[in-house]
Short mmCIF file of C-alpha atoms and ligand atoms in Angstrom, two decimals:
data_model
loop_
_atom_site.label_atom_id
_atom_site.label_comp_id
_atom_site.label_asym_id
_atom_site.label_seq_id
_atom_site.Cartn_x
_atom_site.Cartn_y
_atom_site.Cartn_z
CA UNK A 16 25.69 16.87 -67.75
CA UNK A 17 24.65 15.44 -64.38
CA UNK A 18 27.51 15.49 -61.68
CA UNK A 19 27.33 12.97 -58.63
CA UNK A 20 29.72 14.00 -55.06
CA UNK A 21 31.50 11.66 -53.56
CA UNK A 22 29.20 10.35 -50.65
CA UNK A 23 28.58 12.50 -48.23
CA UNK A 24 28.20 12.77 -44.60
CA UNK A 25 24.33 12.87 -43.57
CA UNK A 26 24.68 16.59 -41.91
CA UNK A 27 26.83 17.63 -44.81
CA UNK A 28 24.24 16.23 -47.33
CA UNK A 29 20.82 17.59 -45.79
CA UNK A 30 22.76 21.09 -45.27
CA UNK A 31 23.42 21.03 -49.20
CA UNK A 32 20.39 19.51 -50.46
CA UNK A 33 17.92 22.04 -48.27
CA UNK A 34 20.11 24.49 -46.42
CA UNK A 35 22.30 25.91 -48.59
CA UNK A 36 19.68 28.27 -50.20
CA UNK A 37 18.11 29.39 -46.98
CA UNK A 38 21.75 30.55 -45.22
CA UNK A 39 22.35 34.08 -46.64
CA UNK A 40 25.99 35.19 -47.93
CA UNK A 41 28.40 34.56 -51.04
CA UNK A 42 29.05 30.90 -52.00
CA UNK A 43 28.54 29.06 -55.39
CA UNK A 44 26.51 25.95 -54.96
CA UNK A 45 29.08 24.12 -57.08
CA UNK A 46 31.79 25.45 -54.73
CA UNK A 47 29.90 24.35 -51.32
CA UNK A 48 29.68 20.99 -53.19
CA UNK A 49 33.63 21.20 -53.47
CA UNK A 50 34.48 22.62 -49.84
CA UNK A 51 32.15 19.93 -48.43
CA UNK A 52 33.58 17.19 -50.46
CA UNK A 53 37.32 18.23 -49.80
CA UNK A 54 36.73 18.56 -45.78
CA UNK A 55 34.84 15.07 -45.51
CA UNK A 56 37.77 13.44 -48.11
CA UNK A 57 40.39 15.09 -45.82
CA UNK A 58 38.13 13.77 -42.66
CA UNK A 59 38.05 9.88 -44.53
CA UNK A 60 41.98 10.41 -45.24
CA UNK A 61 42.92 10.84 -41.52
CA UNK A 62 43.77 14.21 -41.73
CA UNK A 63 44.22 15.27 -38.51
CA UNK A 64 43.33 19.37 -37.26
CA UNK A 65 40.96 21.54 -36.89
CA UNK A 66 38.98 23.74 -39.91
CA UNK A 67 39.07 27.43 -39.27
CA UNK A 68 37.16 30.26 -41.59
CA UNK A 69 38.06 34.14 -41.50
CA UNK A 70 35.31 36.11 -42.87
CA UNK A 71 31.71 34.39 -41.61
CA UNK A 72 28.41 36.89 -42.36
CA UNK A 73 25.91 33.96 -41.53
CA UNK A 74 27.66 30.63 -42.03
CA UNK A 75 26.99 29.92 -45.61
CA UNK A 76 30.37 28.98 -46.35
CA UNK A 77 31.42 28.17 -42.83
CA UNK A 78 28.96 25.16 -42.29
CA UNK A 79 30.26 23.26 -45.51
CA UNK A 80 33.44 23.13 -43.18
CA UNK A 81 31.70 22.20 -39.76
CA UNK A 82 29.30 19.64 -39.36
CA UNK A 83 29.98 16.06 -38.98
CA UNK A 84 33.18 16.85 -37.32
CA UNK A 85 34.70 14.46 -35.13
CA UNK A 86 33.97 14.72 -31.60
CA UNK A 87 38.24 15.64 -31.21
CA UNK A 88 38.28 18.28 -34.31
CA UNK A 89 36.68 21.94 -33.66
CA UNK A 90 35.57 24.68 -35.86
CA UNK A 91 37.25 27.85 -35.34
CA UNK A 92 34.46 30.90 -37.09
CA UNK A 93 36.88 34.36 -36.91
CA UNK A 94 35.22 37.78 -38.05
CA UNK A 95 34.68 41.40 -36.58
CA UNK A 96 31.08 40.62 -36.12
CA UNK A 97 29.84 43.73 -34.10
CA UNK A 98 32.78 45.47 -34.62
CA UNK A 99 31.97 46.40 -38.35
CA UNK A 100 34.20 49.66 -37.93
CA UNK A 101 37.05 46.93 -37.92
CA UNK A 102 35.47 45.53 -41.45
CA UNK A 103 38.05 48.27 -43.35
CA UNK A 104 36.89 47.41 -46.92
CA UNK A 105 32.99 46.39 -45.91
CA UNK A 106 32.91 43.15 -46.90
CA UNK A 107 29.70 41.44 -46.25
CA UNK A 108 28.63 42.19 -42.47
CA UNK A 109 29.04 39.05 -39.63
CA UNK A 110 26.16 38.33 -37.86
CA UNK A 111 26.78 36.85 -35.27
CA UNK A 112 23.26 36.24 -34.09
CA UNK A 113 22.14 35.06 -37.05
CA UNK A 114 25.46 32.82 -37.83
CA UNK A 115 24.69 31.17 -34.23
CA UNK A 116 21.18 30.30 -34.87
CA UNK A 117 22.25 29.09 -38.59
CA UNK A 118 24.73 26.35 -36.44
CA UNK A 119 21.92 24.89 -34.28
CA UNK A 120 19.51 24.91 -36.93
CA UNK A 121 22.40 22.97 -39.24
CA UNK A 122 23.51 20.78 -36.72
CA UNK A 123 26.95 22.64 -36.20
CA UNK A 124 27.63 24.00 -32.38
CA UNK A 125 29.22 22.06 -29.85
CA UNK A 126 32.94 21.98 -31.51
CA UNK A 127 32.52 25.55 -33.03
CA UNK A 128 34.83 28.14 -31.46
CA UNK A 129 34.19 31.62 -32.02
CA UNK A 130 36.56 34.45 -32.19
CA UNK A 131 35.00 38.04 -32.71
CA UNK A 132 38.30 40.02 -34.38
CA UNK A 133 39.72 41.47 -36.97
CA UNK A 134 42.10 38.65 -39.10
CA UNK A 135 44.75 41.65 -38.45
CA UNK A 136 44.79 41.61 -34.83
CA UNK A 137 44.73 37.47 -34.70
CA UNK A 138 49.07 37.37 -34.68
CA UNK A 139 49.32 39.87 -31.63
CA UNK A 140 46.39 37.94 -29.84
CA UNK A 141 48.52 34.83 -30.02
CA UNK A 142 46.46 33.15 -32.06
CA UNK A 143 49.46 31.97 -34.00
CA UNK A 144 51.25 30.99 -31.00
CA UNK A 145 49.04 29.13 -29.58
CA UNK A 146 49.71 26.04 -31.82
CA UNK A 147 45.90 25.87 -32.66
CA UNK A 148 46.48 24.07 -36.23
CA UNK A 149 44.32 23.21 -39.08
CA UNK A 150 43.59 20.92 -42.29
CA UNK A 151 41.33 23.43 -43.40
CA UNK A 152 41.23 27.43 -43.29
CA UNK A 153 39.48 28.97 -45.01
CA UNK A 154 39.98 32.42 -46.12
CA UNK A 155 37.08 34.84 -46.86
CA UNK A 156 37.49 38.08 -44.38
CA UNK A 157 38.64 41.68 -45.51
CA UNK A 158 39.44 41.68 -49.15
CA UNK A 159 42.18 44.14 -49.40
CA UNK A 160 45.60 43.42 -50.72
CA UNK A 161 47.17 44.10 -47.13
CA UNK A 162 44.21 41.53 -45.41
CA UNK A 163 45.09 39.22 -48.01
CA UNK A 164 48.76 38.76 -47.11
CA UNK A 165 47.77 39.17 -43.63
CA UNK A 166 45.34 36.03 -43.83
CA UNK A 167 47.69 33.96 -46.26
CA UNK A 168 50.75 34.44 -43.73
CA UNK A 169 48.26 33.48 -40.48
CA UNK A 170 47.07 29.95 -42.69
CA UNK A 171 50.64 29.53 -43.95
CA UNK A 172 51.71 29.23 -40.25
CA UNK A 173 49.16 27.48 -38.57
CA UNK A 174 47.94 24.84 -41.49
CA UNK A 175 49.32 21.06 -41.34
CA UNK A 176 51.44 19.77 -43.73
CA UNK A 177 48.51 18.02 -45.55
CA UNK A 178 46.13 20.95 -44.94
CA UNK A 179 44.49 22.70 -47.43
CA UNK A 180 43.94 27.00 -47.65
CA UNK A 181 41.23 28.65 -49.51
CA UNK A 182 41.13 31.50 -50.88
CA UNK A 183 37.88 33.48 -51.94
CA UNK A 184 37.10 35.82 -54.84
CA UNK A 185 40.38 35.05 -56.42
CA UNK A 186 39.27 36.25 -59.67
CA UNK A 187 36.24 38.48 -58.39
CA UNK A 188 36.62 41.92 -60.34
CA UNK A 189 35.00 44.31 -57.75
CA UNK A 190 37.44 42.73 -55.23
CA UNK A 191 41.19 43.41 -57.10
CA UNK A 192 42.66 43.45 -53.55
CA UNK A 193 42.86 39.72 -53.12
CA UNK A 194 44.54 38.71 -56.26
CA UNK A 195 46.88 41.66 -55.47
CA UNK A 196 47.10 40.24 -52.37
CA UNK A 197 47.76 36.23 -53.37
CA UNK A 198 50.37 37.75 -56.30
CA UNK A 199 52.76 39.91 -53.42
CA UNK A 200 51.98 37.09 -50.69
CA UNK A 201 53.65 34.59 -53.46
CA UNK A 202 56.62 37.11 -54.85
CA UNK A 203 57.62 38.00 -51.59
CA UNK A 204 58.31 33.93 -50.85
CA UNK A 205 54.96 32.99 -49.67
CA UNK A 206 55.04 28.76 -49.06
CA UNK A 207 51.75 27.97 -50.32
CA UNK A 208 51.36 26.60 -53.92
CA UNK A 209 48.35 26.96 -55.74
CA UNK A 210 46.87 23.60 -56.62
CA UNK A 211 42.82 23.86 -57.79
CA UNK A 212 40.74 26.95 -58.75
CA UNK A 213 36.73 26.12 -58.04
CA UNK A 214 33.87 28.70 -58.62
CA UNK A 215 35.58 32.15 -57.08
CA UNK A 216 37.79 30.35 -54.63
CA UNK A 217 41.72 29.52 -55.40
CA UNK A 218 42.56 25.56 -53.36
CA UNK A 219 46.88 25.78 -51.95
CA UNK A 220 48.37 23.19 -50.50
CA UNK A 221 51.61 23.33 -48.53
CA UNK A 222 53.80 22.39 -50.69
CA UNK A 223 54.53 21.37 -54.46
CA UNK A 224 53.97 17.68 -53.33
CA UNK A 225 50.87 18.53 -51.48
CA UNK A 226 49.37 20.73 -54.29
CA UNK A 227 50.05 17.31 -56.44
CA UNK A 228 48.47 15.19 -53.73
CA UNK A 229 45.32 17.55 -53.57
CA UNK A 230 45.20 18.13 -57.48
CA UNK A 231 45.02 14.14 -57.62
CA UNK A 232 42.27 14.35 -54.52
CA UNK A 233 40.13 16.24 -56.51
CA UNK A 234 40.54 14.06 -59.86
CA UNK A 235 39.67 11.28 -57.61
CA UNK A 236 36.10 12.77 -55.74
CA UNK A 237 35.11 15.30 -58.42
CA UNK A 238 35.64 13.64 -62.19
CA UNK A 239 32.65 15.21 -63.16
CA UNK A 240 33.67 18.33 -62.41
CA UNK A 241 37.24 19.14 -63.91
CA UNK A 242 37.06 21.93 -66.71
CA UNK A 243 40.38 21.84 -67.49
CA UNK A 244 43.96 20.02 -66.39
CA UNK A 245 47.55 21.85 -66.18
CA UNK A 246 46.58 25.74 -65.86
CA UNK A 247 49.64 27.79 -65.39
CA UNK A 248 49.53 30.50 -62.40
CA UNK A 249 52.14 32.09 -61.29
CA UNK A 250 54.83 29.48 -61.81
CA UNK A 251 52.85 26.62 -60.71
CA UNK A 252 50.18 24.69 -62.62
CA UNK A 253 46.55 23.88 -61.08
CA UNK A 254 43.63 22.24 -61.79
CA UNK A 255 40.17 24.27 -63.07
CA UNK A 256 37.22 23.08 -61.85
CA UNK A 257 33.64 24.36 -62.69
CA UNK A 258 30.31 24.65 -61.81
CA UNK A 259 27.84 21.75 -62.53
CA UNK A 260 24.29 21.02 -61.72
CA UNK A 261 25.35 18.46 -58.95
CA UNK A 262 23.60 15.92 -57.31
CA UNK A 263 24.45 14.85 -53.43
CA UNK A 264 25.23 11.51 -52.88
CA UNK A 265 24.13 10.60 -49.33
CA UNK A 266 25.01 8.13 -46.63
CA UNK A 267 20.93 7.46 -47.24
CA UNK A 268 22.23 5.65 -50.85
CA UNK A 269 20.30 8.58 -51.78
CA UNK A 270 20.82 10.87 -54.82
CA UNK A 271 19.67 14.47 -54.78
CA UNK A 272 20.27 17.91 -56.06
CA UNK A 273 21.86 20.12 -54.11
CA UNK A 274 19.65 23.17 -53.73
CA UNK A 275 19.76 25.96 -56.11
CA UNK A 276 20.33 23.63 -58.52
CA UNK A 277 17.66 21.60 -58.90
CA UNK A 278 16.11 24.89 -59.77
CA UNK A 279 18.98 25.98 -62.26
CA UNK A 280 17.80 22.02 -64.01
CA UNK A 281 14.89 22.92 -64.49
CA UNK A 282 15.13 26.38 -66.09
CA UNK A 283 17.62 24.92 -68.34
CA UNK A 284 15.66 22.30 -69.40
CA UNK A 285 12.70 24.19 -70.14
CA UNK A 286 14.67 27.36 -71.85
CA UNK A 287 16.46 24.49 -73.49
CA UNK A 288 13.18 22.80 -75.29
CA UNK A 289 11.98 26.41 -76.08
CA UNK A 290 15.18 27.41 -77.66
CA UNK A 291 14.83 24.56 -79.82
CA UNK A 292 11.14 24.84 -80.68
CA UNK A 293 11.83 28.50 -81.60
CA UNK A 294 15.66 27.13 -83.79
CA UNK A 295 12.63 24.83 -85.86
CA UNK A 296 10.32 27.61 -86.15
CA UNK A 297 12.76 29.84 -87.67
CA UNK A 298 14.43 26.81 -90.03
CA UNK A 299 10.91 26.47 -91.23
CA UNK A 300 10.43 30.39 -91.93
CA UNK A 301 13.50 30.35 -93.88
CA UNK A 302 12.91 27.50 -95.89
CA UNK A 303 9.73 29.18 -97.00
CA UNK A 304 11.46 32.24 -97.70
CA UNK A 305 14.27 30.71 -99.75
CA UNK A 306 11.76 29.23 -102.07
CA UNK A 307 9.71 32.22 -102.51
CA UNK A 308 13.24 33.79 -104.01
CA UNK A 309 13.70 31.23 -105.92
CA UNK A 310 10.52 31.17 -107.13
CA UNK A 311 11.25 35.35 -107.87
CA UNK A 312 14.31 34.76 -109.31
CA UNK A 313 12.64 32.33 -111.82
CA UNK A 314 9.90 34.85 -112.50
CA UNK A 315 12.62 37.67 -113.34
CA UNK A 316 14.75 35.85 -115.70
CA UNK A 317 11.83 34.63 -117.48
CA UNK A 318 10.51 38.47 -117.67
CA UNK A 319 13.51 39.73 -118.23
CA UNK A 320 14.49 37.72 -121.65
CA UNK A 321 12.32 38.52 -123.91
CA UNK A 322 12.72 42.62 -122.91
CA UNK A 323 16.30 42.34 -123.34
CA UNK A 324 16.28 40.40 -126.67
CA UNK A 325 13.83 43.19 -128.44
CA UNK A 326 16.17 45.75 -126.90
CA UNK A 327 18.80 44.25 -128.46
CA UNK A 328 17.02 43.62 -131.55
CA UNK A 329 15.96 47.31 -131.92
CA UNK A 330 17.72 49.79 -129.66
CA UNK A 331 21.54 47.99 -130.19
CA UNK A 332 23.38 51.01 -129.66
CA UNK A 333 21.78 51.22 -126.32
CA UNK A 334 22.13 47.91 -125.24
CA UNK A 335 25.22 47.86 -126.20
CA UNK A 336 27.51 49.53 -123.41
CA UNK A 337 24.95 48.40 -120.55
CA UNK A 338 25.43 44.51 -121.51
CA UNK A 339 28.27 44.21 -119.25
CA UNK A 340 25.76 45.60 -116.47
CA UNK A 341 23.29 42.93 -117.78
CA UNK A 342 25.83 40.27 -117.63
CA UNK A 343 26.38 41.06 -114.26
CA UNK A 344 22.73 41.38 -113.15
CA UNK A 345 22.36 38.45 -114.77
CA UNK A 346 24.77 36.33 -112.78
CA UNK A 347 23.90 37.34 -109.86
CA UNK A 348 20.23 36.40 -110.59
CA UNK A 349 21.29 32.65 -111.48
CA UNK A 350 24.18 32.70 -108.44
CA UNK A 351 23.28 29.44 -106.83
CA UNK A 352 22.04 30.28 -103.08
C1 SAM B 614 32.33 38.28 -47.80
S1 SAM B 614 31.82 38.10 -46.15
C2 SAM B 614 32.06 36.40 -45.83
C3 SAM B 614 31.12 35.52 -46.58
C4 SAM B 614 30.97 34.14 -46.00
N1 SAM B 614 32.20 33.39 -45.99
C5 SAM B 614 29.87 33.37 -46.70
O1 SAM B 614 30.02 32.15 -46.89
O2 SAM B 614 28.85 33.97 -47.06
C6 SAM B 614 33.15 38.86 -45.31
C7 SAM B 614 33.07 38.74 -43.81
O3 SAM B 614 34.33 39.10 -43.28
C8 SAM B 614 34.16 39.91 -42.15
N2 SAM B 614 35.38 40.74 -42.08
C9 SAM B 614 35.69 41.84 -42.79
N3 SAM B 614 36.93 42.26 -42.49
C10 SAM B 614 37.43 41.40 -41.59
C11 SAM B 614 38.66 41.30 -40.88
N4 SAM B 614 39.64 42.18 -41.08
N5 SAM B 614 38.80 40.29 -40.00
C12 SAM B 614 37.83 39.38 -39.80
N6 SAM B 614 36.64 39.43 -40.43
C13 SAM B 614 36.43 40.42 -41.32
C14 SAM B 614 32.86 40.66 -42.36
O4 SAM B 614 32.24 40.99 -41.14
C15 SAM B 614 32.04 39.61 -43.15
O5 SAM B 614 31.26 38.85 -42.28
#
């Protein structure tokens, strides 16, 4: 089924429909359709803040969060960059060459801040203090159970009251640490509450009445996408959305696919219609082969009568104890297919 966004804005659109595929790093398309559409709703709602990201390789993620923005909001990009020994678990590797010249190719650059450090250093650095505050923050740095606490506690404390935190490879199986992380950050009286799960990343709002707010956000931008309503985790239910073959609605009145997925269309359409051309071939073969065993089965009993009546006739001592068999043989011949 064909998904539409919500309109989008024009830098937001172009990145998805032809950048998304050329900006290296971990984000599913669907998801970049959902961070995009959640930071522009936000934007429309009068959110107020800035968007911050821990954990940038190139951008990929990062620039569903950026452009467009306001001329008062900024960007705040945070990762070790050239300080990989600081990247404790080595996951993915900031560029920050690379993540600069994705911005000004994207459109992103004047409101981006960047801050080259570890997420576990931001607190002492007064980062925190500061009173820098977002509506978005994205989380996506070190993926260790400690990292993960750390990051949740730094976006609990510097996120607005209608702001939004995400959190990546919830449910990623090479990368145990986060949900490890999320489940101790939440029993140890952690104030976010889980509200939406897209592809790999888990949506909290601040509070119960926020993660309602943003669960009714989502119902309202992104019908097309809901897999399925009233998911319990950990004591709180959220939303499951999934991943669709999307197409961006523009500022242009245009409709397009976002990229990636214009590809995955066309694949499935094609391995569709060959599926089904080889489901008729092989109807067709066993059709065939069913009457050919019928057409056995006829052939037996009529062979098979006359043979057992002069056995009967002349050798009845010997037919005698096998009839049962025969009976037997001979129901299963007649057994309707
Ligand atoms: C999985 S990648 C991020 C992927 C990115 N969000 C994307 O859209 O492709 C993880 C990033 O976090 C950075 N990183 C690792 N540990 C970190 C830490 N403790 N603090 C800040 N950044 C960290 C790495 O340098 C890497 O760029």
């Amino acid at each position: 089924m064909t998904a539409f966004t919500p309109v989008l804005p024009e830098r937001t659109a172009g990145y998805l429909r032809a950048g998304l595929h050329q900006v290296k790093g971990w984000l599913n398309v669907s998801t970049a359709v959902y961070l995009s559409g959640v930071e522009a709703a936000q934007r429309g709602a009068g959110v107020s803040g800035d968007v911050a990201e821990i954990g940038i390789h190139h951008g990929k993620s990062f620039l569903c969060l950026a452009l467009d923005l306001p001329a008062d909001q900024r960007a705040v990009a945070i990762d070790v960059f050239d300080d990989q020994t600081a990247n404790l678990d080595q996951s993915g590797r900031g560029d920050r060459d690379i993540f600069e010249q994705n911005l000004a190719t994207y459109g992103a650059g004047d409101n981006v801040d960047i801050v080259q450090s570890s997420s576990l250093d931001l607190e002492q650095a007064g980062f925190v203090a500061a009173g820098r505050r977002f509506r978005i923050f994205s989380i996506d740095g070190g993926h260790t159970d400690q990292i993960t606490v750390n990051d949740l506690r730094i976006a609990e404390r510097t996120v607005v009251d209608h702001g939004l935190v995400v959190l990546d490879d919830v449910l990623n199986r090479h990368w145990l640490g986060v949900i490890t992380g999320l489940f101790s950050y939440l029993g140890d009286g952690g104030s976010l509450v889980p509200a939406v799960l897209v592809p790999n990343k888990l949506i909290l709002a601040t509070s119960a009445d926020q993660a309602k707010h943003c669960r009714a956000m989502f119902a309202e931008q992104f019908p097309d996408g809901l897999e399925k309503a009233d998911v319990p985790l950990a004591g709180h239910q959220i939303d499951v959305y999934g991943d669709r073959p999307w197409l961006v609605r523009g500022e242009d009145g245009r409709s397009e696919p976002v990229t990636g997925h214009e590809l995955m269309a066309t694949i499935t359409a094609a391995r569709l219609g060959e599926l089904e051309q080889q489901l008729r071939s092989a109807r067709a073969e066993l059709d065939t082969t069913r009457r050919q065993l019928d057409a056995t089965r006829q052939q037996l009993r009529t062979a098979a009568q006359p043979l057992y009546r002069r056995a009967a006739r002349r050798l009845p001592w010997l037919v005698r104890p096998v009839r049962p068999v025969l009976r037997r043989v001979r129901a299963v011949v007649r057994r309707p297919r």
